[in-house]
mmCIF file of C-alpha atoms in Angstrom:
data_model
loop_
_atom_site.group_PDB
_atom_site.id
_atom_site.type_symbol
_atom_site.label_atom_id
_atom_site.label_comp_id
_atom_site.label_asym_id
_atom_site.label_seq_id
_atom_site.Cartn_x
_atom_site.Cartn_y
_atom_site.Cartn_z
ATOM 1 C CA UNK Z 719 -45.127 53.324 -125.036
ATOM 2 C CA UNK Z 720 -48.108 51.020 -125.211
ATOM 3 C CA UNK Z 721 -46.881 49.523 -128.462
ATOM 4 C CA UNK Z 722 -43.407 48.937 -127.003
ATOM 5 C CA UNK Z 723 -44.803 47.101 -123.957
ATOM 6 C CA UNK Z 724 -46.918 44.873 -126.141
ATOM 7 C CA UNK Z 725 -43.889 44.073 -128.296
ATOM 8 C CA UNK Z 726 -41.900 42.925 -125.194
ATOM 9 C CA UNK Z 727 -44.488 40.441 -123.923
ATOM 10 C CA UNK Z 728 -43.891 37.748 -126.579
ATOM 11 C CA UNK Z 729 -40.125 37.898 -125.906
ATOM 12 C CA UNK Z 730 -40.547 37.584 -122.153
ATOM 13 C CA UNK Z 731 -43.048 34.752 -122.491
ATOM 14 C CA UNK Z 732 -40.748 32.859 -124.820
ATOM 15 C CA UNK Z 733 -37.791 33.235 -122.427
ATOM 16 C CA UNK Z 734 -39.845 32.071 -119.439
ATOM 17 C CA UNK Z 735 -41.193 29.111 -121.433
ATOM 18 C CA UNK Z 736 -37.691 27.999 -122.494
ATOM 19 C CA UNK Z 737 -36.409 28.385 -118.931
ATOM 20 C CA UNK Z 738 -39.269 26.275 -117.518
ATOM 21 C CA UNK Z 739 -38.712 23.568 -120.132
ATOM 22 C CA UNK Z 740 -35.026 23.469 -119.186
ATOM 23 C CA UNK Z 741 -35.810 23.149 -115.474
ATOM 24 C CA UNK Z 742 -38.393 20.399 -116.070
ATOM 25 C CA UNK Z 743 -36.001 18.520 -118.378
ATOM 26 C CA UNK Z 744 -33.193 18.667 -115.808
ATOM 27 C CA UNK Z 745 -35.522 17.453 -113.043
ATOM 28 C CA UNK Z 746 -36.807 14.546 -115.127
ATOM 29 C CA UNK Z 747 -33.252 13.574 -116.156
ATOM 30 C CA UNK Z 748 -32.068 13.680 -112.539
ATOM 31 C CA UNK Z 749 -35.018 11.542 -111.456
ATOM 32 C CA UNK Z 750 -34.340 8.943 -114.133
ATOM 33 C CA UNK Z 751 -30.642 8.734 -113.256
ATOM 34 C CA UNK Z 752 -31.368 8.505 -109.519
ATOM 35 C CA UNK Z 753 -33.939 5.777 -109.956
ATOM 36 C CA UNK Z 754 -31.603 3.950 -112.293
ATOM 37 C CA UNK Z 755 -28.772 4.072 -109.782
ATOM 38 C CA UNK Z 756 -31.065 2.903 -106.995
ATOM 39 C CA UNK Z 757 -32.221 -0.011 -109.111
ATOM 40 C CA UNK Z 758 -28.645 -0.901 -110.067
ATOM 41 C CA UNK Z 759 -27.619 -0.906 -106.385
ATOM 42 C CA UNK Z 760 -30.660 -3.030 -105.512
ATOM 43 C CA UNK Z 761 -29.823 -5.511 -108.267
ATOM 44 C CA UNK Z 762 -26.186 -5.741 -107.151
ATOM 45 C CA UNK Z 763 -27.214 -6.209 -103.532
ATOM 46 C CA UNK Z 764 -29.823 -8.835 -104.360
ATOM 47 C CA UNK Z 765 -27.360 -10.784 -106.508
ATOM 48 C CA UNK Z 766 -24.601 -10.951 -103.907
ATOM 49 C CA UNK Z 767 -23.946 -14.313 -102.231
ATOM 50 C CA UNK Z 768 -23.355 -12.975 -98.767
ATOM 51 C CA UNK Z 769 -24.286 -14.968 -95.705
ATOM 52 C CA UNK Z 770 -22.644 -12.438 -93.403
ATOM 53 C CA UNK Z 771 -23.577 -8.733 -93.676
ATOM 54 C CA UNK Z 772 -20.748 -6.437 -94.804
ATOM 55 C CA UNK Z 773 -18.701 -5.264 -91.844
ATOM 56 C CA UNK Z 774 -19.080 -1.726 -90.592
ATOM 57 C CA UNK Z 775 -16.173 0.316 -89.312
ATOM 58 C CA UNK Z 776 -16.164 1.837 -85.852
ATOM 59 C CA UNK Z 777 -13.467 4.012 -84.341
ATOM 60 C CA UNK Z 778 -10.571 2.040 -82.900
ATOM 61 C CA UNK Z 779 -10.947 4.109 -79.728
ATOM 62 C CA UNK Z 780 -13.844 1.810 -78.827
ATOM 63 C CA UNK Z 781 -11.212 -0.711 -77.682
ATOM 64 C CA UNK Z 782 -8.702 0.761 -75.222
ATOM 65 C CA UNK Z 783 -5.724 -1.171 -76.592
ATOM 66 C CA UNK Z 784 -3.698 -0.009 -79.548
ATOM 67 C CA UNK Z 785 -3.296 -2.550 -82.362
ATOM 68 C CA UNK Z 786 0.392 -1.626 -82.352
ATOM 69 C CA UNK Z 787 0.720 -3.213 -78.908
ATOM 70 C CA UNK Z 788 -0.360 -6.630 -80.159
ATOM 71 C CA UNK Z 789 2.227 -9.320 -80.763
ATOM 72 C CA UNK Z 790 0.336 -10.436 -83.850
ATOM 73 C CA UNK Z 791 1.065 -8.432 -87.033
ATOM 74 C CA UNK Z 792 -2.397 -9.282 -88.395
ATOM 75 C CA UNK Z 793 -5.622 -9.028 -86.413
ATOM 76 C CA UNK Z 794 -9.285 -8.082 -86.564
ATOM 77 C CA UNK Z 795 -11.909 -7.738 -83.819
ATOM 78 C CA UNK Z 796 -15.599 -7.867 -84.701
ATOM 79 C CA UNK Z 797 -18.741 -7.453 -82.613
ATOM 80 C CA UNK Z 798 -20.731 -10.466 -83.719
ATOM 81 C CA UNK Z 799 -24.230 -9.017 -83.319
ATOM 82 C CA UNK Z 800 -23.904 -6.365 -86.014
ATOM 83 C CA UNK Z 801 -20.562 -7.334 -87.596
ATOM 84 C CA UNK Z 802 -18.975 -4.032 -86.670
ATOM 85 C CA UNK Z 803 -15.192 -3.955 -86.922
ATOM 86 C CA UNK Z 804 -13.915 -2.546 -83.631
ATOM 87 C CA UNK Z 805 -10.218 -2.927 -84.323
ATOM 88 C CA UNK Z 806 -8.035 -4.133 -87.145
ATOM 89 C CA UNK Z 807 -4.362 -4.424 -87.938
ATOM 90 C CA UNK Z 808 -3.252 -5.336 -91.453
ATOM 91 C CA UNK Z 809 -6.459 -7.360 -91.712
ATOM 92 C CA UNK Z 810 -6.442 -7.379 -95.530
ATOM 93 C CA UNK Z 811 -2.822 -8.533 -95.764
ATOM 94 C CA UNK Z 812 -2.105 -12.006 -97.137
ATOM 95 C CA UNK Z 813 -1.384 -14.575 -94.413
ATOM 96 C CA UNK Z 814 -0.969 -18.323 -94.101
ATOM 97 C CA UNK Z 815 -3.834 -19.711 -91.990
ATOM 98 C CA UNK Z 816 -2.180 -22.910 -90.709
ATOM 99 C CA UNK Z 817 -4.796 -24.915 -88.765
ATOM 100 C CA UNK Z 818 -7.342 -22.090 -88.861
ATOM 101 C CA UNK Z 819 -8.016 -23.730 -92.229
ATOM 102 C CA UNK Z 820 -9.895 -26.397 -90.280
ATOM 103 C CA UNK Z 821 -12.709 -23.933 -89.561
ATOM 104 C CA UNK Z 822 -13.572 -24.169 -93.250
ATOM 105 C CA UNK Z 823 -12.980 -27.934 -93.285
ATOM 106 C CA UNK Z 824 -15.418 -28.400 -90.413
ATOM 107 C CA UNK Z 825 -18.246 -26.196 -91.680
ATOM 108 C CA UNK Z 826 -18.064 -27.658 -95.221
ATOM 109 C CA UNK Z 827 -18.134 -31.164 -93.756
ATOM 110 C CA UNK Z 828 -21.084 -30.373 -91.466
ATOM 111 C CA UNK Z 829 -23.081 -28.934 -94.352
ATOM 112 C CA UNK Z 830 -22.369 -31.932 -96.590
ATOM 113 C CA UNK Z 831 -22.897 -34.802 -94.156
ATOM 114 C CA UNK Z 832 -26.466 -36.164 -94.133
ATOM 115 C CA UNK Z 833 -25.928 -38.092 -90.887
ATOM 116 C CA UNK Z 834 -23.370 -37.018 -88.279
ATOM 117 C CA UNK Z 835 -23.717 -40.406 -86.551
ATOM 118 C CA UNK Z 836 -22.641 -42.405 -89.586
ATOM 119 C CA UNK Z 837 -19.390 -44.325 -89.224
ATOM 120 C CA UNK Z 838 -16.492 -43.500 -91.504
ATOM 121 C CA UNK Z 839 -13.571 -45.862 -92.097
ATOM 122 C CA UNK Z 840 -10.150 -44.213 -91.992
ATOM 123 C CA UNK Z 841 -8.102 -45.890 -94.718
ATOM 124 C CA UNK Z 842 -4.332 -46.160 -94.991
ATOM 125 C CA UNK Z 843 -4.357 -43.496 -97.703
ATOM 126 C CA UNK Z 844 -5.975 -41.067 -95.242
ATOM 127 C CA UNK Z 845 -2.749 -41.087 -93.220
ATOM 128 C CA UNK Z 846 -0.400 -40.886 -96.187
ATOM 129 C CA UNK Z 847 2.212 -38.171 -95.727
ATOM 130 C CA UNK Z 848 0.784 -36.820 -92.464
ATOM 131 C CA UNK Z 849 3.404 -38.250 -90.102
ATOM 132 C CA UNK Z 850 6.195 -37.195 -92.468
ATOM 133 C CA UNK Z 851 4.807 -33.640 -92.508
ATOM 134 C CA UNK Z 852 4.658 -33.625 -88.687
ATOM 135 C CA UNK Z 853 0.941 -32.849 -88.880
ATOM 136 C CA UNK Z 854 -1.151 -32.600 -85.725
ATOM 137 C CA UNK Z 855 -3.021 -35.844 -85.129
ATOM 138 C CA UNK Z 856 -6.081 -36.708 -83.042
ATOM 139 C CA UNK Z 857 -4.968 -40.291 -82.331
ATOM 140 C CA UNK Z 858 -7.079 -42.448 -84.639
ATOM 141 C CA UNK Z 859 -5.551 -45.385 -86.507
ATOM 142 C CA UNK Z 860 -5.765 -46.781 -90.054
ATOM 143 C CA UNK Z 861 -8.794 -49.056 -90.392
ATOM 144 C CA UNK Z 862 -10.609 -47.383 -87.506
ATOM 145 C CA UNK Z 863 -14.369 -46.910 -87.843
ATOM 146 C CA UNK Z 864 -15.293 -43.508 -86.420
ATOM 147 C CA UNK Z 865 -18.539 -41.549 -86.208
ATOM 148 C CA UNK Z 866 -18.555 -38.412 -88.338
ATOM 149 C CA UNK Z 867 -19.315 -36.240 -85.299
ATOM 150 C CA UNK Z 868 -16.258 -37.636 -83.501
ATOM 151 C CA UNK Z 869 -14.119 -36.804 -86.526
ATOM 152 C CA UNK Z 870 -15.451 -33.249 -86.461
ATOM 153 C CA UNK Z 871 -14.450 -32.882 -82.816
ATOM 154 C CA UNK Z 872 -11.102 -34.381 -83.780
ATOM 155 C CA UNK Z 873 -10.675 -31.719 -86.451
ATOM 156 C CA UNK Z 874 -11.362 -28.777 -84.149
ATOM 157 C CA UNK Z 875 -10.137 -29.711 -80.650
ATOM 158 C CA UNK Z 876 -6.803 -31.542 -81.091
ATOM 159 C CA UNK Z 877 -6.516 -30.324 -84.714
ATOM 160 C CA UNK Z 878 -6.339 -33.844 -86.111
ATOM 161 C CA UNK Z 879 -5.171 -33.974 -89.708
ATOM 162 C CA UNK Z 880 -6.322 -37.597 -90.151
ATOM 163 C CA UNK Z 881 -9.850 -36.451 -89.237
ATOM 164 C CA UNK Z 882 -9.764 -33.882 -92.035
ATOM 165 C CA UNK Z 883 -8.664 -36.530 -94.517
ATOM 166 C CA UNK Z 884 -11.300 -39.016 -93.402
ATOM 167 C CA UNK Z 885 -14.098 -36.481 -93.773
ATOM 168 C CA UNK Z 886 -12.777 -35.275 -97.126
ATOM 169 C CA UNK Z 887 -12.618 -38.814 -98.550
ATOM 170 C CA UNK Z 888 -16.103 -39.647 -97.303
ATOM 171 C CA UNK Z 889 -17.736 -36.486 -98.645
ATOM 172 C CA UNK Z 890 -15.912 -35.857 -101.907
ATOM 173 C CA UNK Z 891 -13.978 -39.038 -102.673
ATOM 174 C CA UNK Z 892 -10.616 -37.349 -102.212
ATOM 175 C CA UNK Z 893 -9.033 -34.408 -100.454
ATOM 176 C CA UNK Z 894 -8.473 -32.708 -103.807
ATOM 177 C CA UNK Z 895 -12.201 -32.794 -104.592
ATOM 178 C CA UNK Z 896 -13.058 -31.678 -101.056
ATOM 179 C CA UNK Z 897 -10.745 -28.679 -101.401
ATOM 180 C CA UNK Z 898 -12.795 -27.634 -104.425
ATOM 181 C CA UNK Z 899 -15.835 -27.474 -102.135
ATOM 182 C CA UNK Z 900 -13.818 -25.382 -99.670
ATOM 183 C CA UNK Z 901 -12.858 -22.882 -102.353
ATOM 184 C CA UNK Z 902 -16.415 -22.755 -103.665
ATOM 185 C CA UNK Z 903 -17.623 -21.987 -100.143
ATOM 186 C CA UNK Z 904 -15.010 -19.284 -99.724
ATOM 187 C CA UNK Z 905 -16.105 -17.643 -102.973
ATOM 188 C CA UNK Z 906 -19.759 -17.859 -101.969
ATOM 189 C CA UNK Z 907 -19.047 -16.149 -98.641
ATOM 190 C CA UNK Z 908 -17.172 -13.303 -100.318
ATOM 191 C CA UNK Z 909 -13.728 -14.368 -99.089
ATOM 192 C CA UNK Z 910 -12.090 -12.659 -102.047
ATOM 193 C CA UNK Z 911 -8.486 -13.036 -100.918
ATOM 194 C CA UNK Z 912 -8.523 -16.708 -99.947
ATOM 195 C CA UNK Z 913 -7.398 -19.884 -101.682
ATOM 196 C CA UNK Z 914 -7.096 -23.360 -100.197
ATOM 197 C CA UNK Z 915 -4.814 -26.168 -101.347
ATOM 198 C CA UNK Z 916 -5.555 -28.701 -98.605
ATOM 199 C CA UNK Z 917 -7.970 -29.421 -95.757
ATOM 200 C CA UNK Z 918 -5.402 -29.352 -92.956
ATOM 201 C CA UNK Z 919 -3.526 -26.063 -93.217
ATOM 202 C CA UNK Z 920 -0.144 -27.679 -93.882
ATOM 203 C CA UNK Z 921 2.006 -25.037 -95.501
ATOM 204 C CA UNK Z 922 1.676 -24.396 -99.207
ATOM 205 C CA UNK Z 923 2.623 -21.114 -100.877
ATOM 206 C CA UNK Z 924 -0.718 -21.121 -102.709
ATOM 207 C CA UNK Z 925 -2.731 -21.764 -99.519
ATOM 208 C CA UNK Z 926 -3.515 -18.330 -98.126
ATOM 209 C CA UNK Z 927 -6.160 -15.994 -96.737
ATOM 210 C CA UNK Z 928 -6.508 -12.774 -94.704
ATOM 211 C CA UNK Z 929 -7.591 -12.059 -91.144
ATOM 212 C CA UNK Z 930 -10.657 -10.279 -92.533
ATOM 213 C CA UNK Z 931 -11.651 -13.255 -94.688
ATOM 214 C CA UNK Z 932 -11.279 -15.579 -91.697
ATOM 215 C CA UNK Z 933 -13.556 -13.279 -89.702
ATOM 216 C CA UNK Z 934 -16.169 -13.591 -92.455
ATOM 217 C CA UNK Z 935 -15.801 -17.370 -92.305
ATOM 218 C CA UNK Z 936 -16.033 -17.648 -88.527
ATOM 219 C CA UNK Z 937 -19.008 -15.268 -88.364
ATOM 220 C CA UNK Z 938 -20.792 -17.522 -90.834
ATOM 221 C CA UNK Z 939 -19.810 -20.818 -89.231
ATOM 222 C CA UNK Z 940 -20.940 -19.748 -85.768
ATOM 223 C CA UNK Z 941 -24.496 -19.506 -87.069
ATOM 224 C CA UNK Z 942 -24.458 -23.303 -87.363
ATOM 225 C CA UNK Z 943 -25.417 -24.872 -84.033
ATOM 226 C CA UNK Z 944 -23.308 -27.988 -84.544
ATOM 227 C CA UNK Z 945 -20.221 -25.958 -85.408
ATOM 228 C CA UNK Z 946 -20.754 -23.589 -82.474
ATOM 229 C CA UNK Z 947 -21.120 -26.508 -80.068
ATOM 230 C CA UNK Z 948 -17.853 -28.052 -81.262
ATOM 231 C CA UNK Z 949 -16.007 -24.718 -81.418
ATOM 232 C CA UNK Z 950 -16.967 -23.877 -77.834
ATOM 233 C CA UNK Z 951 -16.162 -27.297 -76.336
ATOM 234 C CA UNK Z 952 -13.114 -27.712 -74.104
ATOM 235 C CA UNK Z 953 -13.167 -31.524 -74.290
ATOM 236 C CA UNK Z 954 -14.935 -34.402 -76.023
ATOM 237 C CA UNK Z 955 -14.921 -38.164 -75.540
ATOM 238 C CA UNK Z 956 -15.556 -40.322 -78.597
ATOM 239 C CA UNK Z 957 -17.636 -43.453 -78.644
ATOM 240 C CA UNK Z 958 -15.793 -46.796 -78.454
ATOM 241 C CA UNK Z 959 -14.438 -47.974 -81.799
ATOM 242 C CA UNK Z 960 -12.849 -51.116 -83.209
ATOM 243 C CA UNK Z 961 -9.391 -49.656 -82.468
ATOM 244 C CA UNK Z 962 -10.168 -47.794 -79.237
ATOM 245 C CA UNK Z 963 -12.636 -49.803 -77.086
ATOM 246 C CA UNK Z 964 -12.559 -47.085 -74.452
ATOM 247 C CA UNK Z 965 -12.843 -44.231 -76.936
ATOM 248 C CA UNK Z 966 -10.514 -41.233 -77.053
ATOM 249 C CA UNK Z 967 -10.842 -37.999 -75.097
ATOM 250 C CA UNK Z 968 -9.903 -34.829 -76.948
ATOM 251 C CA UNK Z 969 -8.932 -31.534 -75.365
ATOM 252 C CA UNK Z 970 -9.130 -28.137 -77.062
ATOM 253 C CA UNK Z 971 -5.665 -26.792 -77.822
ATOM 254 C CA UNK Z 972 -6.945 -23.267 -77.182
ATOM 255 C CA UNK Z 973 -8.382 -24.000 -73.761
ATOM 256 C CA UNK Z 974 -5.196 -25.862 -72.832
ATOM 257 C CA UNK Z 975 -3.103 -22.828 -73.827
ATOM 258 C CA UNK Z 976 -5.545 -20.499 -72.088
ATOM 259 C CA UNK Z 977 -4.896 -22.405 -68.856
ATOM 260 C CA UNK Z 978 -8.038 -21.203 -67.041
ATOM 261 C CA UNK Z 979 -7.172 -17.513 -67.432
ATOM 262 C CA UNK Z 980 -10.249 -15.308 -67.206
ATOM 263 C CA UNK Z 981 -11.149 -12.017 -68.859
ATOM 264 C CA UNK Z 982 -12.704 -8.977 -67.233
ATOM 265 C CA UNK Z 983 -16.495 -9.041 -67.309
ATOM 266 C CA UNK Z 984 -16.833 -12.132 -69.460
ATOM 267 C CA UNK Z 985 -15.308 -15.344 -70.744
ATOM 268 C CA UNK Z 986 -13.638 -16.789 -73.798
ATOM 269 C CA UNK Z 987 -16.226 -19.202 -75.167
ATOM 270 C CA UNK Z 988 -14.232 -21.086 -77.760
ATOM 271 C CA UNK Z 989 -11.470 -20.988 -80.288
ATOM 272 C CA UNK Z 990 -9.114 -22.659 -82.715
ATOM 273 C CA UNK Z 991 -5.344 -22.319 -82.622
ATOM 274 C CA UNK Z 992 -2.955 -22.661 -85.539
ATOM 275 C CA UNK Z 993 0.774 -22.790 -86.075
ATOM 276 C CA UNK Z 994 3.360 -23.454 -88.744
ATOM 277 C CA UNK Z 995 6.819 -21.949 -89.086
ATOM 278 C CA UNK Z 996 5.565 -19.796 -91.960
ATOM 279 C CA UNK Z 997 2.206 -18.822 -90.400
ATOM 280 C CA UNK Z 998 3.418 -18.130 -86.871
ATOM 281 C CA UNK Z 999 1.055 -18.403 -83.922
ATOM 282 C CA UNK Z 1000 -2.584 -17.909 -84.972
ATOM 283 C CA UNK Z 1001 -5.899 -17.871 -83.149
ATOM 284 C CA UNK Z 1002 -9.572 -17.561 -84.019
ATOM 285 C CA UNK Z 1003 -11.633 -17.037 -80.871
ATOM 286 C CA UNK Z 1004 -15.116 -16.231 -79.625
ATOM 287 C CA UNK Z 1005 -15.737 -14.361 -76.368
ATOM 288 C CA UNK Z 1006 -18.619 -12.883 -74.452
ATOM 289 C CA UNK Z 1007 -17.970 -9.615 -72.639
ATOM 290 C CA UNK Z 1008 -20.974 -8.176 -70.859
ATOM 291 C CA UNK Z 1009 -23.966 -8.940 -73.047
ATOM 292 C CA UNK Z 1010 -22.099 -8.911 -76.365
ATOM 293 C CA UNK Z 1011 -20.206 -11.587 -78.279
ATOM 294 C CA UNK Z 1012 -16.979 -10.818 -80.113
ATOM 295 C CA UNK Z 1013 -14.683 -12.697 -82.455
ATOM 296 C CA UNK Z 1014 -10.974 -12.030 -82.770
ATOM 297 C CA UNK Z 1015 -8.726 -13.348 -85.521
ATOM 298 C CA UNK Z 1016 -4.976 -12.973 -85.061
ATOM 299 C CA UNK Z 1017 -2.088 -14.377 -87.060
ATOM 300 C CA UNK Z 1018 1.644 -14.225 -87.541
ATOM 301 C CA UNK Z 1019 2.783 -13.868 -83.929
ATOM 302 C CA UNK Z 1020 6.378 -14.895 -83.302
ATOM 303 C CA UNK Z 1021 7.072 -17.956 -81.216
ATOM 304 C CA UNK Z 1022 6.185 -21.637 -81.403
ATOM 305 C CA UNK Z 1023 4.599 -24.375 -79.309
ATOM 306 C CA UNK Z 1024 7.452 -24.177 -76.789
ATOM 307 C CA UNK Z 1025 7.470 -20.388 -76.394
ATOM 308 C CA UNK Z 1026 4.975 -18.081 -74.744
ATOM 309 C CA UNK Z 1027 1.684 -18.357 -76.630
ATOM 310 C CA UNK Z 1028 1.503 -14.806 -77.934
ATOM 311 C CA UNK Z 1029 -1.728 -15.512 -79.819
ATOM 312 C CA UNK Z 1030 -3.383 -16.244 -76.458
ATOM 313 C CA UNK Z 1031 -1.710 -13.224 -74.857
ATOM 314 C CA UNK Z 1032 -3.141 -10.984 -77.572
ATOM 315 C CA UNK Z 1033 -6.650 -12.395 -77.132
ATOM 316 C CA UNK Z 1034 -6.570 -11.803 -73.391
ATOM 317 C CA UNK Z 1035 -5.315 -8.248 -73.895
ATOM 318 C CA UNK Z 1036 -8.030 -7.392 -76.435
ATOM 319 C CA UNK Z 1037 -10.941 -8.945 -74.555
ATOM 320 C CA UNK Z 1038 -9.781 -7.453 -71.243
ATOM 321 C CA UNK Z 1039 -9.597 -4.106 -72.999
ATOM 322 C CA UNK Z 1040 -13.284 -4.407 -73.884
ATOM 323 C CA UNK Z 1041 -14.099 -5.369 -70.305
ATOM 324 C CA UNK Z 1042 -12.360 -2.285 -68.935
ATOM 325 C CA UNK Z 1043 -14.541 0.120 -70.891
#
């Protein structure tokens, strides 16, 4: 009996030793893989060019209006403070942005102009093709010398196509070169489903985006004080120029369409409308409800400039829905 017990001890010890080695090896391997994954994630995060944090998803029940009740087939609502998506409807679907394009035109121009008070001459070539395309115009004339800041207001409030062209020529030498800056900016912001062909939003089959990408863009642009000031203005009067001694007064197309309608518990602070036959009625807006700010992007609503403005109707419905909570 004693001899048998002694003979078993080496076998048991060997088994326990092998088992412990296996456990230690597995633990070390798991630790290495975990640390490696954490480092890979950190490297990917650090290397991203993201000026706006990735959006978080919150239950659609946080907004007491169903996306299906909107007139717009594409929409996204984001709480600006933490970039939480509160509601979305086909927000990753390809759309034509129409004049919502001018949000990108404005922020790229602001970031590339050393002096917003400098005067820019609008040449004949700036106006080429705009009247024929029935583009929205701010009211400037060929040969007019205009401050850059007045052109920026002309881009955003009356949606002036000649203002886009004047800024593009001044900054990049041509609209084509300026559009390259727009696309570079879009890529840098992570707007993965966006491509621009012009600075105005005139229809082009290869000029497209998504509601979600536009929300990324607007969230970014609103961090710029100059952009926010322009975006939230209902009117602006330019300085006298060689063609307009009394200046020109612009009015925001959104505030005109809004027609002094209020929302429950807050106000619509600013916005940019857009429309082409292919894009439908579009709107990018900023509102404050309670103590929070929200942005809503909507696109593709049926109608035109003569019909009911369903893009405005949708904004009022969504923001009032937040106010009723």
